mmCIF file of C-alpha atoms in Angstrom:
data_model
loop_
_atom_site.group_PDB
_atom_site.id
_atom_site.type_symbol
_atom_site.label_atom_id
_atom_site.label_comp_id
_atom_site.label_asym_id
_atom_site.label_seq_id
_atom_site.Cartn_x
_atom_site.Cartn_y
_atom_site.Cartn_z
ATOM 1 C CA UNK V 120 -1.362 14.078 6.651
ATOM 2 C CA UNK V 121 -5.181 13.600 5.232
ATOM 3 C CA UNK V 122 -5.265 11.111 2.391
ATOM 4 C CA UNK V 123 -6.504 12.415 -1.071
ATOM 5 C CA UNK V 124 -6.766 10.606 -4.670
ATOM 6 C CA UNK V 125 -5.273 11.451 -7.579
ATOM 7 C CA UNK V 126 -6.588 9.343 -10.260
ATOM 8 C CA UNK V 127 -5.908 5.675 -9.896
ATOM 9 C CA UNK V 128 -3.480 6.840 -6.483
ATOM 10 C CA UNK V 129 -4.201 7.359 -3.232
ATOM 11 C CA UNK V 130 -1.811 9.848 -1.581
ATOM 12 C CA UNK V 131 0.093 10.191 0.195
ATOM 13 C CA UNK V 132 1.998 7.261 -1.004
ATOM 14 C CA UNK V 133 3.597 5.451 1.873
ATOM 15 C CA UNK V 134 7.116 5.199 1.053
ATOM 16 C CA UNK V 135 9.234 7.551 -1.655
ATOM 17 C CA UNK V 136 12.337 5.623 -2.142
ATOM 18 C CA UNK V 137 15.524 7.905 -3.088
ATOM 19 C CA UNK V 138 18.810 6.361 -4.328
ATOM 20 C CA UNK V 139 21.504 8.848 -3.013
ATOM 21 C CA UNK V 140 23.694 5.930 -4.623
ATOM 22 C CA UNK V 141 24.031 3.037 -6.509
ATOM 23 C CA UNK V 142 27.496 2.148 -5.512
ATOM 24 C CA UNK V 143 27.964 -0.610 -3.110
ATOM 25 C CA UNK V 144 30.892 -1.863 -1.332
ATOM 26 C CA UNK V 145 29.412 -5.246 -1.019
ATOM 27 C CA UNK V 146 28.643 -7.806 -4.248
ATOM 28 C CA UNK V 147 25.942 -9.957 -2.913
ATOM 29 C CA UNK V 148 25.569 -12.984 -5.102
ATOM 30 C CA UNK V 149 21.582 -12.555 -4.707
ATOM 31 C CA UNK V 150 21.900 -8.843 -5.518
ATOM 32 C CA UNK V 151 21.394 -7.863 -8.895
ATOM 33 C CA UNK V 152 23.719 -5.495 -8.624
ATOM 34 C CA UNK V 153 26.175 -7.623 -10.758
ATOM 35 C CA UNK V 154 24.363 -7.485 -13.716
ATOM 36 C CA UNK V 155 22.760 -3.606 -12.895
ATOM 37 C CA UNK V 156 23.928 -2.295 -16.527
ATOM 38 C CA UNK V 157 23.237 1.506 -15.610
ATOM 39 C CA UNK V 158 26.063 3.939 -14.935
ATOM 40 C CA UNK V 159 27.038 4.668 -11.212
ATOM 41 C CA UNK V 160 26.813 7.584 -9.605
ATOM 42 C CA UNK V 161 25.159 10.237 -6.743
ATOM 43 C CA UNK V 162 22.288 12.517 -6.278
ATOM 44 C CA UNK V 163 23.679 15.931 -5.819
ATOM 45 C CA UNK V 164 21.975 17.236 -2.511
ATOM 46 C CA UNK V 165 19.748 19.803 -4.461
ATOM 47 C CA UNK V 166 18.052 17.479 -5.835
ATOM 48 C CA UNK V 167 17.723 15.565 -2.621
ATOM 49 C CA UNK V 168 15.810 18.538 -1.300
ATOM 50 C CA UNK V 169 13.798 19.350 -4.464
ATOM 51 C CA UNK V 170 12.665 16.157 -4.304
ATOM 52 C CA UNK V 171 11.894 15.980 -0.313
ATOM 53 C CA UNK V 172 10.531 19.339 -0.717
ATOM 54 C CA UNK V 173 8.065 18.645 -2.966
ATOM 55 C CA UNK V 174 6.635 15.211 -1.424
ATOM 56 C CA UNK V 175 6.756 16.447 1.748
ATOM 57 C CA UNK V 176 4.843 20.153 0.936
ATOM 58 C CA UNK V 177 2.498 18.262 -1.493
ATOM 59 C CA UNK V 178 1.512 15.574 0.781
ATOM 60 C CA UNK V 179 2.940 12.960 -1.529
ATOM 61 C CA UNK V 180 4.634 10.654 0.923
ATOM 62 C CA UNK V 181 4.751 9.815 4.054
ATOM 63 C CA UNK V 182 8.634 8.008 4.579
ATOM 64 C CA UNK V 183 11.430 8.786 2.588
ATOM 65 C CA UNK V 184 13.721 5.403 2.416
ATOM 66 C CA UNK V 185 16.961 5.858 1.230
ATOM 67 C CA UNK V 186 18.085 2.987 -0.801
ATOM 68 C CA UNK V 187 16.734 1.252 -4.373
ATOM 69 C CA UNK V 188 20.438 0.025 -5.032
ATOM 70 C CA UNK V 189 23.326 0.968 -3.642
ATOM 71 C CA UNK V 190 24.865 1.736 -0.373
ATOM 72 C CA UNK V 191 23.427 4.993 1.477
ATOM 73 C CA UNK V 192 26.580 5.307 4.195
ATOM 74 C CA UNK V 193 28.540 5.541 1.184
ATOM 75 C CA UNK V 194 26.654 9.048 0.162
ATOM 76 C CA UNK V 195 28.533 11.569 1.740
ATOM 77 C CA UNK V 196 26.018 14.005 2.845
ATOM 78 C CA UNK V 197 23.627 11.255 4.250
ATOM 79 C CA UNK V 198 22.933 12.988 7.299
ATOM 80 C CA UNK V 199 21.904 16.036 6.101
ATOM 81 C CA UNK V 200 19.928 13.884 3.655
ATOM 82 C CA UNK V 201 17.982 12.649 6.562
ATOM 83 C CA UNK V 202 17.818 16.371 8.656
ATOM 84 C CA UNK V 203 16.155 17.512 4.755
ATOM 85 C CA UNK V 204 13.555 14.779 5.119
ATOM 86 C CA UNK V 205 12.594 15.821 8.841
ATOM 87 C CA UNK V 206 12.386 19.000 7.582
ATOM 88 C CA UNK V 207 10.290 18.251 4.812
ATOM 89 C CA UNK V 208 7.697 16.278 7.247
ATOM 90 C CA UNK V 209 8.719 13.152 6.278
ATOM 91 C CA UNK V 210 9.815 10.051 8.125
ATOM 92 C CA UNK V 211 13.365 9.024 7.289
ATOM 93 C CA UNK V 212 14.283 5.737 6.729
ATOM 94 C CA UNK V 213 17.870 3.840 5.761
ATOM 95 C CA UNK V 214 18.896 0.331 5.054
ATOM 96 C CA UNK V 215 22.030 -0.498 5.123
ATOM 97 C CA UNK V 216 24.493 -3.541 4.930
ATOM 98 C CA UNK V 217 25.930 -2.422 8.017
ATOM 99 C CA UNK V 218 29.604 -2.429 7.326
ATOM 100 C CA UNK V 219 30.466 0.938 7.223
ATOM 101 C CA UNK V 220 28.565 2.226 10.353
ATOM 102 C CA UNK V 221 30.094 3.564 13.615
ATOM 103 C CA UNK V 222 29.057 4.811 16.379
ATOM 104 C CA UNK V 223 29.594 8.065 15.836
ATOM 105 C CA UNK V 224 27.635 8.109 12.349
ATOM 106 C CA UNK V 225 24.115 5.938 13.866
ATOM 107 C CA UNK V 226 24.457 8.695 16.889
ATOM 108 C CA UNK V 227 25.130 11.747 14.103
ATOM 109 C CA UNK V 228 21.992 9.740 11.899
ATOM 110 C CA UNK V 229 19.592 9.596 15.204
ATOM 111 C CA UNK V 230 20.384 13.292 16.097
ATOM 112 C CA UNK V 231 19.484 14.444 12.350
ATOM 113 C CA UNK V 232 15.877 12.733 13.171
ATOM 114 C CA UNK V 233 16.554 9.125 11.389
ATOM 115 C CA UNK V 234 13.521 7.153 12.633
ATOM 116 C CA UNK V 235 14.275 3.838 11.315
ATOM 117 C CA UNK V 236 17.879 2.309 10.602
ATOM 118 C CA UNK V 237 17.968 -1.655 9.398
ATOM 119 C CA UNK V 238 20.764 -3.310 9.339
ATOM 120 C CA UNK V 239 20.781 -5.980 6.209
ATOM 121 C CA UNK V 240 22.630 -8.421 8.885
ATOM 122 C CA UNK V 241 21.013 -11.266 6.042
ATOM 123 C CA UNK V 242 23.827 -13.738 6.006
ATOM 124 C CA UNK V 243 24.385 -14.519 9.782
ATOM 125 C CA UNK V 244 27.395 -17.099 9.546
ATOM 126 C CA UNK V 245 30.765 -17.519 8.322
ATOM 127 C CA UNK V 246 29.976 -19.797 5.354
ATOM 128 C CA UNK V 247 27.100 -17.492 4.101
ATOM 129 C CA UNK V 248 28.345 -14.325 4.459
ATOM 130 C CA UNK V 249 30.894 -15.862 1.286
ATOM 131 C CA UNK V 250 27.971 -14.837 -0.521
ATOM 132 C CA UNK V 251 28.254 -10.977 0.596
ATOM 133 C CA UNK V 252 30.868 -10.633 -1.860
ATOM 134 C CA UNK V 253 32.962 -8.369 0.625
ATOM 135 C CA UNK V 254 36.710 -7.654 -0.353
ATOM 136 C CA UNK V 255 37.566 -5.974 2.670
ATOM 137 C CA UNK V 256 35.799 -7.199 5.664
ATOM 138 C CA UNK V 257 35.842 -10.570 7.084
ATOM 139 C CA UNK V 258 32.629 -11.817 9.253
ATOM 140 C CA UNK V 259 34.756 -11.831 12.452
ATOM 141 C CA UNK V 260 35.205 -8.245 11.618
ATOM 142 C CA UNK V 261 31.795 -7.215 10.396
ATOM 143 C CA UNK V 262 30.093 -9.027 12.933
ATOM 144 C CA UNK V 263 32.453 -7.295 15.948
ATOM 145 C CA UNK V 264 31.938 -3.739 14.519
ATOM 146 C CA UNK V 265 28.616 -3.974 13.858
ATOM 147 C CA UNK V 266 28.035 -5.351 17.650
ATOM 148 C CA UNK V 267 29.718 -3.014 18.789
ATOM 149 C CA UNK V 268 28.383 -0.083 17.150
ATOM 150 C CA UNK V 269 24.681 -1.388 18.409
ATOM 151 C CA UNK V 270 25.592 -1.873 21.587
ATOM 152 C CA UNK V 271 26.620 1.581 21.746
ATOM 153 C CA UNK V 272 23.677 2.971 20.509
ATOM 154 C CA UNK V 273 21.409 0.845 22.823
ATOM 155 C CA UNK V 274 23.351 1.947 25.636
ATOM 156 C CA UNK V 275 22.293 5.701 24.252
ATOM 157 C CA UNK V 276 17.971 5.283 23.639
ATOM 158 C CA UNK V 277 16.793 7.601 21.574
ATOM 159 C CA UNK V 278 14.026 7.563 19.313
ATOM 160 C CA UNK V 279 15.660 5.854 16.252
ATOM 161 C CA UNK V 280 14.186 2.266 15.900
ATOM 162 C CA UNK V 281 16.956 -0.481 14.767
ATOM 163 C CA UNK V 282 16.066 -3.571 13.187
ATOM 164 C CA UNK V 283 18.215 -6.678 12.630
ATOM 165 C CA UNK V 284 16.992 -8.190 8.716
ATOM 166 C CA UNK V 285 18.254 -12.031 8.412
ATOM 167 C CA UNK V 286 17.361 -13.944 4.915
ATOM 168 C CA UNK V 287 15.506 -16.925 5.036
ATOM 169 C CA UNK V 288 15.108 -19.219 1.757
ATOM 170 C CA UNK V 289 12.059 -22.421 2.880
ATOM 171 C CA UNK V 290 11.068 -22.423 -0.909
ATOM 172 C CA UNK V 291 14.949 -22.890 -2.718
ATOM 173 C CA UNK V 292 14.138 -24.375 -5.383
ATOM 174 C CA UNK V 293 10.723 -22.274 -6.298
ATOM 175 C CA UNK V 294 12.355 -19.217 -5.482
ATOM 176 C CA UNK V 295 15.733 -19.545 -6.528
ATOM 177 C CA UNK V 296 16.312 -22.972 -8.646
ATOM 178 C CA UNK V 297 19.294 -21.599 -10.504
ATOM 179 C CA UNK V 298 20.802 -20.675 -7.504
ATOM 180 C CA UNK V 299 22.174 -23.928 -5.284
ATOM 181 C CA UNK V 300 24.802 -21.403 -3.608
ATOM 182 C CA UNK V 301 22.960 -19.540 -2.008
ATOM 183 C CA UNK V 302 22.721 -21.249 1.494
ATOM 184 C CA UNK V 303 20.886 -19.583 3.884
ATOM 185 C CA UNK V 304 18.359 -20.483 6.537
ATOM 186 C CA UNK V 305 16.030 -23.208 5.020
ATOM 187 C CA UNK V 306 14.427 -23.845 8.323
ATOM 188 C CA UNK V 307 12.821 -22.378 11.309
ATOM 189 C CA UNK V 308 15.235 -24.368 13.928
ATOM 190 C CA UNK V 309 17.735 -23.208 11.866
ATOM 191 C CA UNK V 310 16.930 -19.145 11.421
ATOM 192 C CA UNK V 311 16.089 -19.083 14.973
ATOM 193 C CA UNK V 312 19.290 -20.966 16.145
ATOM 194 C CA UNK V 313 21.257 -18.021 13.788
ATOM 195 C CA UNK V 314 18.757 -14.816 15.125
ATOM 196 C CA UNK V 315 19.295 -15.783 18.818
ATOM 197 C CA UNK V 316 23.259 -16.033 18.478
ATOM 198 C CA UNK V 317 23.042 -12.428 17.176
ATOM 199 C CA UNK V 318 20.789 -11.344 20.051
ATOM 200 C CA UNK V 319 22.702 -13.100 22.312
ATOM 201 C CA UNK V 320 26.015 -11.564 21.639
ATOM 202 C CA UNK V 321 24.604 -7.600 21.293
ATOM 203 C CA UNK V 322 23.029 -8.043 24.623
ATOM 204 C CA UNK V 323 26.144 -9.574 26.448
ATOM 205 C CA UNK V 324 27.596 -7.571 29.090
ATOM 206 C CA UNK V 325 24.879 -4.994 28.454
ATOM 207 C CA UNK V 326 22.038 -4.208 30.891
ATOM 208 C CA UNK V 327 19.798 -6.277 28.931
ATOM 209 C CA UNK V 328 21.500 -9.512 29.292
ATOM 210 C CA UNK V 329 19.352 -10.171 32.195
ATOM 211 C CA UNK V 330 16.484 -10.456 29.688
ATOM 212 C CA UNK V 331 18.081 -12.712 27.593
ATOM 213 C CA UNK V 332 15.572 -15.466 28.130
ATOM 214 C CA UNK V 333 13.003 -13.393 27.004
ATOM 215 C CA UNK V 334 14.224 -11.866 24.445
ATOM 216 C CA UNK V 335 15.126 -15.469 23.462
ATOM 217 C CA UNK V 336 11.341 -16.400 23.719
ATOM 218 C CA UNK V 337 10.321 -13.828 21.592
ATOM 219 C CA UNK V 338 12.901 -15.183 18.518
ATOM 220 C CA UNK V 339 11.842 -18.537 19.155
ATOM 221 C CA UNK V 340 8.207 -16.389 17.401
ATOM 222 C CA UNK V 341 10.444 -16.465 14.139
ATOM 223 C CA UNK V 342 9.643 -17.952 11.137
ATOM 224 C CA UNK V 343 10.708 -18.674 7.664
ATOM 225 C CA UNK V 344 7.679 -18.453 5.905
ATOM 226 C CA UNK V 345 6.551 -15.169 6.840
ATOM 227 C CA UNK V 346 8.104 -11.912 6.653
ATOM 228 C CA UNK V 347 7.808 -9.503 9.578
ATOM 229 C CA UNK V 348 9.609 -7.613 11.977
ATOM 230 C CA UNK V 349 9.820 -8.570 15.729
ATOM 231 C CA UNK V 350 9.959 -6.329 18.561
ATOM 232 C CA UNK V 351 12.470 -7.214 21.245
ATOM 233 C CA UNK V 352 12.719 -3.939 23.214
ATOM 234 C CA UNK V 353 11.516 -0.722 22.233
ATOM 235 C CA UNK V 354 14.548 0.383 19.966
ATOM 236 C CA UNK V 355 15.310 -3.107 18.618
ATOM 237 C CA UNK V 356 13.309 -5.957 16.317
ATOM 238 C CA UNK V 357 14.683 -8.323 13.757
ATOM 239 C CA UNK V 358 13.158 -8.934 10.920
ATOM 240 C CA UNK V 359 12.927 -11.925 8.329
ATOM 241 C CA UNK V 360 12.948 -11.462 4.237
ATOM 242 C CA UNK V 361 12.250 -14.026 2.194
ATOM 243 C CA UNK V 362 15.095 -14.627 -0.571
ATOM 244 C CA UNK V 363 13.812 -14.513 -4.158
ATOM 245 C CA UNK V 364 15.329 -14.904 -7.310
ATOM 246 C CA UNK V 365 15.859 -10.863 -7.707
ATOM 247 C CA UNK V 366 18.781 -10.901 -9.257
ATOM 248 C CA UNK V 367 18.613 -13.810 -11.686
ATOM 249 C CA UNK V 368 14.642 -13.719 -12.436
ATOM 250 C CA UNK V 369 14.898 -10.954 -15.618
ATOM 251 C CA UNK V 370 18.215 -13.333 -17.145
ATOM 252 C CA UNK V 371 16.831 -16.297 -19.305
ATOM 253 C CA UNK V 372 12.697 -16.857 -21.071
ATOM 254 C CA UNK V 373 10.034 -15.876 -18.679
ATOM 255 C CA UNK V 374 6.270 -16.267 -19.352
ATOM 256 C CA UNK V 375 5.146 -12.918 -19.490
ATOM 257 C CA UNK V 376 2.535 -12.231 -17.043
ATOM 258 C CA UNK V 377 -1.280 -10.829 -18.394
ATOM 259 C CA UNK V 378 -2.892 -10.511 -14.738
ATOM 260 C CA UNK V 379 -2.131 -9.869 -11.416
ATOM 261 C CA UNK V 380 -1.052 -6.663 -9.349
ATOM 262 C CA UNK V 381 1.726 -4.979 -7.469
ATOM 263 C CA UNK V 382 1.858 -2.627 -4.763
ATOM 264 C CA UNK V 383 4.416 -0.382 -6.575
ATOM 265 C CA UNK V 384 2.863 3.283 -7.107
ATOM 266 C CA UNK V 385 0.024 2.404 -4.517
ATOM 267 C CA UNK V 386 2.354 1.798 -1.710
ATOM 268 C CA UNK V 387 5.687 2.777 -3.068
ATOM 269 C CA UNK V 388 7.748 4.567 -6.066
ATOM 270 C CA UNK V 389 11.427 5.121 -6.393
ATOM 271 C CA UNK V 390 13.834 7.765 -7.708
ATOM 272 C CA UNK V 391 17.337 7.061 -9.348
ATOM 273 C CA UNK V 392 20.203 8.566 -8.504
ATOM 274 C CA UNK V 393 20.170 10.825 -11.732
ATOM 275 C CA UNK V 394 16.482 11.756 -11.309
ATOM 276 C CA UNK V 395 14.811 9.308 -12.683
ATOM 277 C CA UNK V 396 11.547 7.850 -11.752
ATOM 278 C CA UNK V 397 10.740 4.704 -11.442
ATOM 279 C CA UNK V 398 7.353 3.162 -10.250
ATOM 280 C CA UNK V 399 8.926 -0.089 -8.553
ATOM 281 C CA UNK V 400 11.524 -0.012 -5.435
ATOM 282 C CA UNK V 401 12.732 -2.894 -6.750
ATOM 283 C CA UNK V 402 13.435 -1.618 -10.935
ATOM 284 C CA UNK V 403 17.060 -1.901 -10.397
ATOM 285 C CA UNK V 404 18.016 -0.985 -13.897
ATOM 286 C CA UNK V 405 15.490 1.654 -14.355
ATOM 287 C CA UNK V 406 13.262 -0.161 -16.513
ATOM 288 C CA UNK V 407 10.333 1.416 -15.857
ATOM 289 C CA UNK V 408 11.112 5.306 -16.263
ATOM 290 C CA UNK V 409 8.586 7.615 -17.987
ATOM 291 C CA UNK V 410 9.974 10.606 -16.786
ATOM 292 C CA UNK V 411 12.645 12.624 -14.579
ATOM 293 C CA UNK V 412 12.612 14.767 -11.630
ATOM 294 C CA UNK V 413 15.425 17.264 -13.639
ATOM 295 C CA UNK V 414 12.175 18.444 -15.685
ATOM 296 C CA UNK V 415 9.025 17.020 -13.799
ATOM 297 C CA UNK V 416 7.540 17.515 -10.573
ATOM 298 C CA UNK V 417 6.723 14.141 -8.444
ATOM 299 C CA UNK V 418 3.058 15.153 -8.240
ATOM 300 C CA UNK V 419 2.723 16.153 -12.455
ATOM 301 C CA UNK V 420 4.973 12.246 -12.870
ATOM 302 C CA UNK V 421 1.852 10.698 -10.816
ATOM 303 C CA UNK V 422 -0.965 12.491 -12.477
ATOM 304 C CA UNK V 423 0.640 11.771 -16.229
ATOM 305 C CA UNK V 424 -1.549 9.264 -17.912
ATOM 306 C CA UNK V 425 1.162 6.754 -18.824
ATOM 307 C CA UNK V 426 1.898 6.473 -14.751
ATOM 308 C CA UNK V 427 -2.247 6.296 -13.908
ATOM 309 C CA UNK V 428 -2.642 3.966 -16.566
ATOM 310 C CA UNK V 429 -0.120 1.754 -14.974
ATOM 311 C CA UNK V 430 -1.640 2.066 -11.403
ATOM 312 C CA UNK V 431 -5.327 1.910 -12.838
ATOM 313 C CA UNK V 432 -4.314 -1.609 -13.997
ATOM 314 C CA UNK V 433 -2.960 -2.856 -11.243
ATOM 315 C CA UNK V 434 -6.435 -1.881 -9.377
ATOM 316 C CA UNK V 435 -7.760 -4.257 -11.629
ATOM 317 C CA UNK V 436 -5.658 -7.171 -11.879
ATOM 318 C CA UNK V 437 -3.874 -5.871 -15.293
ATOM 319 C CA UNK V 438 -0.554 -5.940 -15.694
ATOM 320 C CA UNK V 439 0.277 -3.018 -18.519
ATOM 321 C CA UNK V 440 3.989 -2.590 -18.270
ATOM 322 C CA UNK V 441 6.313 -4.643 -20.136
ATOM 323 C CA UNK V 442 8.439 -4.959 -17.474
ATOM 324 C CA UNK V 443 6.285 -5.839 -15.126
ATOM 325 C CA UNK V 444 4.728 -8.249 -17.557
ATOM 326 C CA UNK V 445 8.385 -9.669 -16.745
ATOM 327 C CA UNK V 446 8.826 -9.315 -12.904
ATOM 328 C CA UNK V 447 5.465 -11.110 -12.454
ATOM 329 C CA UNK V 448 5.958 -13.760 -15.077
ATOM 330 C CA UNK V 449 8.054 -16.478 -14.531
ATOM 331 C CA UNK V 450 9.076 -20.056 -16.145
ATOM 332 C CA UNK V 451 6.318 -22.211 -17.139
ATOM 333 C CA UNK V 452 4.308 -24.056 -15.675
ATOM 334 C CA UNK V 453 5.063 -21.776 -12.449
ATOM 335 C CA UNK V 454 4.072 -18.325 -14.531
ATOM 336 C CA UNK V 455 0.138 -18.911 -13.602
ATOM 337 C CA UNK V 456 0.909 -19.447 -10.262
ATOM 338 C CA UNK V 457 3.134 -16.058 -9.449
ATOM 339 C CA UNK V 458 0.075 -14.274 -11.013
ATOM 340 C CA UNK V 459 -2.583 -15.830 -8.911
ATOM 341 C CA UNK V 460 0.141 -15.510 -5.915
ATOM 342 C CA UNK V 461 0.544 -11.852 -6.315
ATOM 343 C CA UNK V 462 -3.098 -11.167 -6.091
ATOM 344 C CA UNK V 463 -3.171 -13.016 -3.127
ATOM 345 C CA UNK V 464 0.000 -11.656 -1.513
ATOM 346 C CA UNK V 465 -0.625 -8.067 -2.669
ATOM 347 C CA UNK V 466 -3.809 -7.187 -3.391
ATOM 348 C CA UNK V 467 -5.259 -9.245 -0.418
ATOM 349 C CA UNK V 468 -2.886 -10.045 2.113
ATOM 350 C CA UNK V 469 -1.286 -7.149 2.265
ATOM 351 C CA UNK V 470 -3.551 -4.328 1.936
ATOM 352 C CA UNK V 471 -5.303 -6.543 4.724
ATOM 353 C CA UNK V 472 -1.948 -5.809 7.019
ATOM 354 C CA UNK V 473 -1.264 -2.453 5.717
ATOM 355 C CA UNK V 474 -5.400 -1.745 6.913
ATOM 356 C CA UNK V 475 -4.059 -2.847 10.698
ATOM 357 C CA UNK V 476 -1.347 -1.294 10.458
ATOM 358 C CA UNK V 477 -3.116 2.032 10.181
ATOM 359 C CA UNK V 478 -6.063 1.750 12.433
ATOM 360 C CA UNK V 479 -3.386 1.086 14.914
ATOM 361 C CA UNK V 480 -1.816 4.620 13.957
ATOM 362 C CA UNK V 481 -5.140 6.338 13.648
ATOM 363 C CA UNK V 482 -5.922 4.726 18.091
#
């Protein structure tokens, strides 16, 4: 897929985020889905393909992840979601919370061409997965069907890559200072200790428990300061998030934010459940919409000049929407110091990875 520029965007945008759903069966306390004030609802399947159609035909994108909010095993025609997207030339992606999956649906997922399947694992223990907000399952359950469900699917290969995601928070009270309940790993010695229980337990009575050691060396790689995803073998990695403030950063005064930049409509965009566009994975109340896929194709959305104003500021260091004047803000005296961190995080840092990342595709 050559690369092209359309205005301030360079296509073919990396990752086209569709929410089949916002429903969840979960109510994680560091989710804004509590306070999400939109209505709930599905994509019909139509639009699915219209959508997949286009990017894919167009050269607009090169993955198609299926989540903003919401649950995606919860959309009932989720594999053929995923067959659309091979079909359409695109790489299909899904994270999930893992509660709902069986082995039955990851093998029906890996035979519709799903490349990539994470597994929001986040809260590893009994006393955080309280925070998970699940009425249903307890963490002895969730944390026997999930195992077994991977183990099954290891036992099977394939080419669909799973990845393990655990939460780490080394920055509490910068990230999250409203937020003393939310206990999870503060520490290295700590997320390791929780990552290699996990790995322990999948690989048990598998084949690969006669790697365990090294499998155990390679967690003892993970940190809590940096995000990344760690191969193990060559179907499974886990992967460490940062926590931040998501869901409580937009509730209270924030210092609105005059510079800085995002990677949203350079590396990513997202598309509501009801069509709507949004230039930020992350706009979970839709915040940011200038348009609709019911009425506008994805490539006429980019090209409008309200969009490549937007994405021509963040090339420069402007921030020019109101709401992300908000998401990069924050609480005085700490506002300055998101700015100046996004630059560094985004506009340096990680265009530096994403740069590796593709001369190792282009090899």
């Amino acid at each position: 897929m050559a690369d092209e520029r359309l205005g301030a965007i360079r296509l073919p945008v990396r990752r086209l985020h569709l929410e089949l759903t916002n429903r969840c069966n979960f109510s994680c306390e560091f989710c804004p889905d509590r306070v999400m004030s939109r209505p709930r609802g599905a994509m019909p399947l139509a639009m699915v393909e219209q959508i997949l159609s286009q990017a894919g035909r167009e050269g607009l994108a090169r993955q198609a992840h299926f989540h903003v909010m919401g649950e995606p095993l919860l959309y009932p025609d989720l594999v053929e979601a995923v067959r659309l997207s091979g079909r359409a030339g695109l790489e299909a992606w899904v994270t999930t919370n893992g509660s709902l999956l069986t082995p039955q649906l990851a093998l029906e997922l890996q035979t519709a061409g799903l490349r990539h399947l994470t597994i929001s694992v986040q809260t590893p223990d009994h006393q955080s997965f309280a925070l998970r907000g699940s009425r249903v399952l307890s963490f002895d359950q969730y944390r026997e069907s999930l195992i077994g469900t991977l183990r099954a699917h290891l036992g099977q290969g394939g080419g669909m890559a799973l990845t393990l995601s655990f939460l780490a928070n080394p920055l509490r009270r910068f990230h999250a200072p409203d937020a003393p309940r939310w206990r999870v790993a503060e520490s290295g010695e700590e997320l390791r200790t929780h990552v290699g229980r996990w790995v322990a337990a999948l690989v048990a009575g598998t084949p690969l428990e006669a790697r365990l050691a090294e499998l155990l060396r390679r967690v003892g790689t993970v940190g809590v300061l940096r995000e990344r995803r760690i191969l193990l073998t060559d179907g499974l990695g886990v992967r460490v998030r940062v926590l931040g403030n998501w869901a409580g950063h937009f509730q209270g005064r924030i210092a609105q934010a005059r510079f800085g930049t995002c990677l949203g409509l350079a590396e990513h965009l997202g598309v509501l459940w009801n069509g709507d566009y949004v230039i930020c994975c992350a706009d979970y109340d839709g915040r940011t919409v200038l348009a609709s896929a019911v009425d506008t194709p994805l490539r006429d959305y980019l090209a409008s000049p309200a969009v490549q104003a937007i994405a021509g500021g963040f090339r420069r260091c402007r921030v020019l929407h109101p709401h992300c004047r908000q998401c990069l803000g924050g609480r005085r005296p700490l506002s300055y110091l998101r700015q100046a961190g996004s630059i560094a995080y985004f506009g340096i840092y990680r265009r530096l990875v994403r740069g590796r990342q593709a001369d190792r595709e282009a090899a």
